[in-house]
């Protein structure tokens, strides 16, 4: 395994004071008591700064050109935020499809935004070409051991906060957060990996025995729409494979509406995906301990949630 | 003092499992580390169910006609919610000025809604007349010892959650929440009572030495716009007077926008009022312990917050 509990411990020490210890709250769903980990209250509205801080603070050196990333979403926001906090220059390549509100938010955090092609993959390629020219350090959204270990610090907090935790439900895109949790828990606690039916990169990888490219068509594709699980997350996941679950887009929307109606939380589709698996009944919470569900992202237009 | 720590202890036992233990989160404001008590994550989006549960569960008996309340806002929502949870009939009298969205939410919780005059005071009088006819139990928004003790359970949670708490900032309307906190803390911890400049019922009462009627003109008047401090809250407050602070409407709006930009929380004006006193610099956080700020209400249209 390329990332383990010791790496998560080191990450936690490295990023302490930089990220928020996000709170948990108990709720009742269909008669079941569950605990939500409110990671959407993290800086920039998602868990991404954990991995980005650990990746950058753990680098041997930061080149004069600073850092570079490709993302029109949560990773772009996190990279820009971390660069601003550390006083580092940042370029963020965004695809043309990125919502203007997110692009403006990335700029507001002080990063230079470059539109780098039609889709995410184009922006990634453009950012890599640019990095080769400038010497900037490429910060991938999930495919690096330091990033995975940084995301694992969220799981370490859950260990402190929910002493009788019996299982953890986590949404999956490229695999950074879920592999961080698996790196932390190893075989100490079951991890359930929830994907939209229209964005099943982990599902397909577990079936095939290796990461493969999948078609993406989901309401949560702006945050979970990676076409395949990254090699680094996969190297962790294959050691202790999580239980995969699929949820429909309509279940995700229902989860967003529940979280607004019952907690007044604005949650993006990807952030509500793990909870959708409980709310739609496809997973029945543990009866012997506490089921913990990670609510991992906030960044959406509230008018889409309030409905 | 009509309400004290023992009453809060009894309230906590009585309503346990009925209300959420709301979480706290640490944030940094102007270089100062403070802790926010996220009471807006309570059922119905405000602290009000604490007092309503304790008032109703502590009553000697519930008449066949059930309960009755006057409020087109958070107290109406809480009363309807508590009645629904306990299987009790509820009538809620709302003034004509109440936003339709809140009136519909009260109905959706199962209460019978009656429009009872132009303003809150008219609705209160109408509800009292109706209670005299039906025999229903009147549930006042703040002017009852059981209600005050119920609100005090939020302060008791803070004692458990923030071991080095040095001071608590709380917004004030009719005085229920702040007097509950004073009943709990007595002279163990300073309570700072924050009011909008245009809604200064406690400020004026402390100056006059007794509750007096004030003019109300504030963005937070839908939740904090009581014309005077209730007799019961006052009997508690006069024993250990909190430090009064005033904030402008523009400071409240800035606090709402900060909480959205930095935590992705939708907070109503009254819910952001205590935080406004820190954000606008009118109160400098403690240097010897942790300053705790209560964020006590969520119920507003998100489009007004996102701006």
XYZ file of C-alpha atoms in Angstrom:
614
model
C 0.000 0.000 0.000
C 1.448 3.341 -1.018
C -0.327 5.343 1.686
C -1.076 4.199 5.220
C -2.020 5.443 8.683
C 1.474 6.810 9.363
C 1.233 8.989 6.266
C -2.121 10.298 7.463
C -0.640 11.052 10.897
C 2.183 12.978 9.259
C -0.315 14.848 7.075
C -2.395 15.776 10.119
C 0.691 17.218 11.833
C 1.716 19.058 8.679
C -1.621 20.769 8.007
C -2.689 21.371 11.606
C -4.052 24.875 12.048
C -4.401 25.232 8.278
C -7.647 23.285 7.909
C -10.764 23.298 10.006
C -11.652 20.392 12.233
C -15.150 20.060 10.794
C -17.958 19.098 13.161
C -20.304 16.118 13.180
C -24.036 16.152 13.885
C -26.486 13.372 14.661
C -29.681 13.113 12.628
C -32.479 10.571 12.342
C -33.349 9.157 8.917
C -36.167 6.653 8.554
C -35.918 5.818 12.248
C -32.161 5.256 12.036
C -29.763 7.422 14.012
C -26.773 8.391 11.846
C -23.969 10.905 12.128
C -23.085 13.366 9.381
C -19.502 14.591 9.066
C -19.977 18.200 7.934
C -16.874 18.478 5.782
C -18.672 20.995 3.569
C -17.840 23.538 6.312
C -14.164 23.192 5.368
C -12.363 26.179 3.821
C -13.617 26.725 0.229
C -16.618 24.469 0.870
C -15.051 21.055 0.298
C -12.446 18.637 1.737
C -9.949 19.509 -1.010
C -7.729 21.913 1.000
C -6.623 18.988 3.208
C -4.938 17.234 0.304
C -3.723 20.426 -1.333
C -2.058 21.710 1.854
C -0.358 18.371 2.453
C 0.776 18.097 -1.146
C 2.292 21.577 -1.176
C 3.708 21.668 2.367
C 5.137 18.185 1.806
C 6.907 19.107 -1.434
C 10.700 19.245 -1.288
C 10.612 22.741 -2.718
C 8.262 25.094 -4.484
C 9.660 26.378 -7.786
C 9.768 30.142 -8.425
C 6.854 29.776 -10.860
C 4.724 28.441 -8.022
C 2.019 25.843 -8.502
C -0.353 24.940 -11.282
C -3.574 22.946 -11.350
C -6.386 21.999 -13.684
C -9.917 22.296 -12.310
C -12.899 24.529 -12.711
C -14.334 23.288 -9.438
C -13.482 22.321 -5.882
C -9.844 21.444 -6.553
C -9.317 24.751 -8.317
C -10.848 26.617 -5.365
C -8.713 24.660 -2.894
C -5.493 25.139 -4.864
C -6.116 28.875 -5.123
C -6.949 29.096 -1.413
C -3.876 27.156 -0.292
C -1.590 29.190 -2.567
C -3.033 32.392 -1.150
C -2.574 31.239 2.450
C 1.027 30.180 1.781
C 1.916 33.200 -0.360
C 2.623 31.111 -3.455
C 1.857 32.020 -7.055
C -0.886 29.822 -8.580
C -2.216 29.262 -12.082
C -5.478 27.358 -12.425
C -6.494 25.985 -15.820
C -10.252 25.675 -16.164
C -12.297 24.079 -18.942
C -14.761 26.198 -20.894
C -17.663 24.297 -19.289
C -16.823 25.589 -15.806
C -19.582 27.683 -14.247
C -18.660 31.361 -14.260
C -19.401 31.640 -10.539
C -16.685 29.096 -9.704
C -14.182 30.655 -12.101
C -14.765 34.043 -10.485
C -14.373 32.528 -7.026
C -11.016 31.007 -8.016
C -9.892 34.406 -9.303
C -11.133 36.114 -6.142
C -8.821 33.853 -4.129
C -5.883 35.350 -6.010
C -5.073 32.683 -8.598
C -4.465 33.387 -12.272
C -7.210 31.640 -14.199
C -6.557 30.346 -17.724
C -9.279 28.840 -19.872
C -7.587 25.717 -21.195
C -9.862 23.948 -23.651
C -13.364 22.593 -23.831
C -13.372 19.881 -21.167
C -11.440 18.952 -18.017
C -9.021 16.698 -19.862
C -8.110 19.514 -22.260
C -7.466 21.841 -19.336
C -5.289 19.204 -17.681
C -3.201 18.734 -20.843
C -2.882 22.495 -21.290
C -1.783 22.892 -17.662
C 0.843 20.184 -18.116
C 2.208 21.925 -21.215
C 2.320 25.192 -19.308
C 4.059 23.531 -16.331
C 6.723 22.160 -18.690
C 7.361 25.732 -19.870
C 7.349 27.520 -16.521
C 8.610 24.838 -14.164
C 5.570 25.256 -11.902
C 4.688 22.356 -9.589
C 1.663 20.455 -10.880
C -0.909 19.823 -8.155
C -3.140 16.983 -9.285
C -6.652 16.779 -7.848
C -6.202 13.293 -6.421
C -3.384 11.284 -7.996
C -0.542 11.809 -5.511
C 0.318 10.031 -2.235
C 0.544 13.312 -0.301
C -2.879 14.367 -1.586
C -4.407 11.030 -0.588
C -2.794 11.210 2.865
C -4.098 14.770 3.293
C -7.659 13.717 2.508
C -7.206 10.899 5.005
C -7.022 13.453 7.835
C -10.786 13.831 7.544
C -11.143 10.134 8.370
C -8.748 10.499 11.306
C -10.998 13.217 12.734
C -13.973 10.866 12.489
C -12.078 8.333 14.611
C -11.800 10.971 17.346
C -15.327 12.303 16.966
C -17.422 9.135 16.654
C -16.025 6.568 19.072
C -18.578 3.898 18.178
C -18.345 4.385 14.401
C -19.295 1.146 12.646
C -19.004 2.177 8.996
C -18.310 5.236 6.840
C -20.098 6.232 3.629
C -18.082 8.423 1.254
C -18.769 9.707 -2.249
C -16.240 8.819 -4.970
C -14.937 10.752 -7.955
C -11.280 10.157 -8.819
C -10.782 8.337 -5.528
C -8.771 10.804 -3.434
C -11.066 11.092 -0.431
C -12.144 7.462 -0.299
C -8.582 6.186 -0.644
C -7.489 8.571 2.110
C -10.160 7.050 4.348
C -9.124 3.502 3.413
C -5.482 4.430 4.036
C -6.474 5.567 7.523
C -8.943 2.845 8.511
C -7.261 -0.092 6.670
C -9.327 -3.051 7.867
C -10.381 -1.412 11.132
C -13.671 -0.094 9.764
C -15.748 -0.778 6.645
C -15.746 2.012 4.062
C -18.714 2.210 1.689
C -17.934 4.013 -1.561
C -20.941 5.717 -3.124
C -21.032 6.751 -6.797
C -23.730 8.168 -9.035
C -24.957 5.491 -11.470
C -23.845 7.839 -14.240
C -20.318 8.228 -12.860
C -19.193 4.696 -11.859
C -15.392 4.839 -12.133
C -14.767 2.851 -8.943
C -17.571 0.397 -9.596
C -16.095 -0.424 -12.989
C -12.539 -0.549 -11.674
C -13.510 -3.027 -8.965
C -15.262 -5.195 -11.579
C -12.365 -5.028 -14.009
C -9.654 -5.357 -11.394
C -8.003 -2.142 -12.577
C -8.962 1.493 -13.328
C -10.761 1.820 -16.643
C -12.350 4.748 -18.429
C -16.120 5.158 -17.999
C -18.771 7.332 -19.618
C -19.894 10.220 -17.392
C -23.496 11.404 -17.293
C -24.539 12.566 -13.839
C -25.854 15.608 -12.006
C -22.746 15.290 -9.798
C -20.255 15.203 -12.656
C -18.830 18.648 -11.837
C -17.285 17.207 -8.655
C -17.383 13.406 -9.025
C -17.056 13.112 -12.790
C -13.523 11.697 -13.056
C -13.371 9.305 -15.998
C -11.245 6.830 -14.066
C -9.854 6.169 -10.591
C -6.331 7.522 -10.239
C -3.430 5.057 -10.075
C -2.392 6.237 -6.622
C -5.871 6.010 -5.045
C -6.285 2.626 -6.759
C -3.071 1.298 -5.225
C -4.600 2.005 -1.807
C -8.128 0.849 -2.603
C -7.049 -2.469 -4.059
C -5.520 -3.457 -0.705
C -8.784 -3.006 1.233
C -11.536 -2.670 -1.372
C -14.475 -0.599 -0.136
C -18.037 -1.785 -0.693
C -19.315 0.015 -3.805
C -22.818 1.489 -3.924
C -24.598 3.262 -6.779
C -27.286 5.948 -6.447
C -29.468 7.617 -9.053
C -29.413 11.311 -9.894
C -32.943 11.617 -8.508
C -31.785 10.106 -5.198
C -28.990 12.696 -5.105
C -31.468 15.529 -5.671
C -33.720 14.102 -2.937
C -30.713 14.025 -0.592
C -29.908 17.653 -1.389
C -33.503 18.653 -0.675
C -33.559 16.664 2.609
C -30.372 18.334 3.804
C -31.850 21.733 3.037
C -35.268 21.014 4.565
C -33.910 19.377 7.728
C -30.580 21.089 8.328
C -30.708 24.242 6.186
C -27.486 23.157 4.516
C -26.783 23.999 0.895
C -25.056 20.870 -0.442
C -23.777 20.278 -3.962
C -24.790 17.064 -5.768
C -21.460 15.342 -5.120
C -21.629 16.393 -1.475
C -25.039 14.763 -1.046
C -24.200 11.543 -2.922
C -23.109 9.473 0.092
C -26.178 10.539 2.055
C -28.391 9.597 -0.895
C -27.471 5.937 -0.351
C -28.977 6.079 3.146
C -31.974 8.216 2.252
C -33.039 6.084 -0.723
C -32.789 2.912 1.343
C -30.109 1.272 -0.791
C -27.998 1.051 2.365
C -29.472 0.243 5.777
C -27.498 1.871 8.609
C -25.641 -0.289 11.125
C -27.544 -1.585 14.147
C -24.434 -2.324 16.200
C -22.675 1.033 15.974
C -22.915 4.419 14.350
C -23.092 4.885 10.607
C -21.117 7.972 9.586
C -21.940 9.737 6.321
C -19.553 12.311 4.896
C -21.158 15.471 3.471
C -18.163 16.652 1.521
C -19.081 19.655 -0.629
C -21.207 22.804 -0.611
C -20.414 24.530 -3.872
C -23.592 24.967 -5.820
C -26.156 27.653 -6.538
C -28.547 27.672 -3.552
C -31.501 28.305 -5.841
C -30.925 24.835 -7.311
C -31.215 23.248 -3.872
C -34.083 25.139 -2.293
C -36.321 24.164 -5.182
C -33.853 34.468 40.113
C -36.802 32.589 38.654
C -34.704 30.260 36.523
C -31.321 28.784 37.441
C -28.868 26.019 36.564
C -31.020 23.300 38.172
C -33.919 24.264 35.927
C -31.648 24.031 32.894
C -30.431 20.599 34.037
C -34.035 19.425 34.368
C -34.844 20.849 30.929
C -31.879 19.040 29.399
C -33.087 15.737 30.861
C -36.648 16.403 29.722
C -35.844 17.220 26.083
C -32.941 14.807 25.586
C -33.254 12.965 22.283
C -35.836 15.510 21.107
C -33.381 18.238 20.124
C -30.084 18.071 18.322
C -26.821 18.618 20.126
C -25.642 21.230 17.656
C -21.952 21.316 16.793
C -19.332 24.022 17.220
C -16.646 25.041 14.737
C -13.534 27.148 15.105
C -12.960 30.014 12.675
C -10.475 32.862 12.438
C -11.759 36.429 12.190
C -9.319 39.313 11.880
C -6.549 37.138 13.304
C -8.694 36.093 16.281
C -9.622 32.468 16.821
C -13.289 32.163 17.840
C -15.778 29.336 18.106
C -19.206 29.433 16.512
C -22.044 27.455 18.101
C -24.026 26.303 15.049
C -27.467 26.352 16.641
C -28.972 27.127 13.226
C -28.594 23.376 12.546
C -31.284 22.728 15.179
C -34.635 21.288 14.081
C -36.618 23.975 12.165
C -33.485 26.100 11.739
C -33.425 27.875 15.112
C -32.969 27.260 18.853
C -36.702 27.628 19.504
C -37.596 23.892 19.747
C -35.520 23.664 22.953
C -37.821 26.017 24.805
C -40.987 24.754 23.138
C -40.258 21.110 23.998
C -39.475 21.980 27.614
C -42.546 24.184 27.941
C -44.880 21.516 26.578
C -43.286 18.428 28.137
C -43.080 20.303 31.451
C -46.769 21.287 31.462
C -48.939 19.537 34.049
C -51.314 18.492 31.317
C -52.133 19.273 27.704
C -55.786 20.234 27.191
C -57.821 18.377 24.551
C -57.669 21.462 22.321
C -53.897 21.163 22.267
C -51.571 24.146 22.084
C -51.731 27.590 20.540
C -49.072 30.128 19.668
C -48.663 33.461 17.933
C -45.738 33.763 15.506
C -45.176 33.927 11.813
C -41.555 32.989 12.275
C -39.167 30.771 14.195
C -41.410 30.269 17.215
C -44.312 29.304 14.958
C -42.120 26.781 13.160
C -40.854 25.352 16.443
C -44.312 25.115 17.998
C -45.667 23.331 14.928
C -42.681 20.970 14.875
C -42.911 20.098 18.569
C -46.663 19.530 18.353
C -46.148 17.237 15.379
C -43.429 15.241 17.159
C -45.588 14.854 20.280
C -48.831 14.186 18.401
C -50.557 17.277 19.793
C -52.987 19.545 17.966
C -51.549 23.021 17.301
C -52.964 26.337 16.102
C -50.497 29.026 15.088
C -51.701 32.612 14.700
C -49.614 34.572 12.227
C -49.700 38.269 11.394
C -50.457 39.369 7.842
C -46.855 40.564 7.452
C -45.438 37.052 7.768
C -43.590 35.834 4.686
C -45.660 33.281 2.777
C -42.737 30.848 2.755
C -42.724 30.673 6.568
C -46.501 30.383 6.791
C -46.424 27.484 4.341
C -43.619 25.833 6.296
C -45.674 26.062 9.512
C -48.612 24.454 7.700
C -46.378 21.765 6.230
C -45.407 20.784 9.783
C -49.064 19.999 10.452
C -50.260 23.044 12.393
C -53.451 24.923 11.656
C -52.473 28.427 10.595
C -54.783 31.362 11.291
C -54.053 34.866 10.050
C -54.703 36.961 13.147
C -54.353 40.641 12.322
C -51.861 42.981 10.783
C -48.886 42.759 13.156
C -47.448 40.349 15.718
C -49.233 41.983 18.637
C -52.591 41.589 16.873
C -51.887 37.917 16.248
C -50.942 37.446 19.904
C -54.184 39.066 21.100
C -56.216 37.010 18.636
C -54.511 33.822 19.784
C -55.259 34.666 23.418
C -58.930 35.202 22.609
C -59.008 31.899 20.763
C -57.274 30.114 23.668
C -59.931 31.481 26.035
C -62.590 29.916 23.812
C -60.975 26.530 23.186
C -58.982 25.984 26.356
C -55.799 25.409 24.351
C -52.478 25.894 26.164
C -50.811 29.157 25.132
C -47.144 28.689 24.272
C -45.457 32.072 24.481
C -42.303 32.636 22.429
C -40.157 33.534 25.443
C -42.091 34.668 28.491
C -42.231 31.482 30.568
C -39.727 29.916 33.004
C -39.854 26.525 31.245
C -39.163 28.188 27.898
C -36.199 30.099 29.313
C -34.823 26.952 30.951
C -35.212 25.068 27.662
C -33.243 27.693 25.759
C -30.611 27.450 28.493
C -29.803 23.903 27.368
C -27.935 25.408 24.430
C -25.631 27.180 26.894
C -25.159 23.947 28.848
C -23.944 22.269 25.655
C -21.399 25.042 25.165
C -20.000 24.305 28.632
C -19.352 20.719 27.494
C -18.069 21.636 24.047
C -15.760 24.591 24.728
C -13.852 23.855 27.917
C -11.871 27.106 27.829
C -14.835 29.348 26.974
C -14.166 32.873 28.206
C -17.311 34.666 27.034
C -20.482 34.068 25.007
C -22.067 36.430 22.481
C -25.803 35.966 21.934
C -28.378 37.910 19.918
C -31.383 39.282 21.787
C -35.025 39.677 20.814
C -37.538 39.118 23.628
C -34.795 37.723 25.832
C -35.539 33.992 25.909
C -32.202 32.671 24.657
C -30.004 35.183 26.456
C -31.809 34.730 29.761
C -31.511 30.950 29.366
C -27.761 31.395 28.970
C -27.575 33.735 31.974
C -29.667 31.268 34.009
C -27.116 28.574 33.159
C -23.868 30.509 33.503
C -24.927 32.836 36.360
C -21.673 34.605 37.192
C -19.442 31.778 35.934
C -18.993 33.295 32.460
C -19.665 36.718 30.919
C -22.600 36.864 28.521
C -22.591 39.591 25.869
C -26.039 40.465 24.571
C -26.060 41.770 21.009
C -28.981 43.734 19.565
C -29.539 45.546 16.287
C -29.426 49.316 16.825
C -32.966 49.381 15.474
C -34.243 46.775 17.924
C -32.764 47.707 21.320
C -35.254 46.264 23.839
C -32.582 44.975 26.241
C -30.388 48.030 25.853
C -33.282 50.277 26.834
C -34.405 47.983 29.635
C -30.931 47.984 31.172
C -30.836 51.790 30.956
C -34.309 52.203 32.422
C -33.955 49.468 35.032
C -37.063 47.717 33.723
C -38.503 46.460 30.422
C -39.896 49.294 28.321
C -41.402 49.445 24.848
C -39.056 50.452 22.023
C -39.496 51.343 18.371
C -38.467 48.540 16.010
C -36.765 49.243 12.687
C -34.204 46.597 11.779
C -33.400 44.057 9.104
C -33.566 41.446 11.896
C -36.998 42.461 13.165
C -38.663 39.259 11.923
C -36.770 37.290 14.569
C -35.419 39.835 17.069
C -38.131 42.487 16.820
C -39.801 42.075 20.215
C -40.962 45.477 21.448
C -39.845 44.735 25.004
C -37.986 42.153 27.059
C -40.366 39.663 28.647
C -40.953 39.829 32.404
C -39.640 36.311 32.949
C -36.400 36.773 30.967
C -35.969 40.139 32.696
C -36.253 38.557 36.159
C -33.263 36.394 35.214
C -31.268 39.068 33.412
C -31.575 41.613 36.212
C -29.717 39.239 38.572
C -26.630 38.956 36.328
C -26.964 41.699 33.713
C -25.219 40.810 30.451
C -23.017 43.351 28.682
C -25.154 44.965 25.974
C -23.779 45.600 22.479
C -25.448 47.253 19.483
C -24.728 46.519 15.811
C -25.936 48.223 12.657
C -28.067 46.589 9.983
C -25.162 46.877 7.571
C -22.917 45.023 10.028
C -25.554 42.266 10.196
C -25.650 41.988 6.406
C -21.839 41.850 6.321
C -21.937 39.061 8.908
C -24.447 37.119 6.794
C -22.241 37.498 3.740
C -19.110 36.426 5.682
C -20.824 33.298 6.965
C -21.886 32.422 3.426
C -18.513 33.189 1.826
C -16.437 31.413 4.485
C -18.683 28.615 5.725
C -21.387 28.279 3.057
C -24.006 28.771 5.748
C -27.292 30.496 5.005
C -27.964 32.579 8.118
C -30.920 34.856 8.785
C -30.270 38.412 9.979
C -31.081 37.637 13.619
C -28.870 34.556 13.427
C -25.889 36.615 12.264
C -26.374 39.482 14.733
C -24.078 38.181 17.489
C -21.326 37.439 14.969
C -21.702 40.943 13.537
C -20.369 42.363 16.805
C -17.101 40.470 16.298
C -16.837 41.039 12.563
C -17.420 44.804 12.753
C -14.818 45.138 15.499
C -17.211 46.517 18.124
C -16.182 43.592 20.318
C -12.593 42.312 20.486
C -12.448 38.578 21.250
C -10.898 37.369 24.510
C -7.147 36.820 24.633
C -7.246 34.556 27.694
C -9.817 32.010 26.547
C -12.197 31.222 23.736
C -14.888 33.615 22.605
C -18.023 31.685 21.658
C -20.533 33.241 19.264
C -23.979 31.722 18.880
C -25.317 31.494 15.308
C -28.940 30.919 16.213
C -31.123 30.995 13.094
C -31.130 29.983 9.434
C -34.579 30.893 8.200
C -34.239 33.283 5.318
C -34.333 33.223 1.553
C -30.851 32.111 0.411
C -30.965 34.527 -2.515
C -30.897 37.385 0.018
C -27.683 36.044 1.553
C -25.677 35.001 -1.470
C -25.961 38.505 -2.846
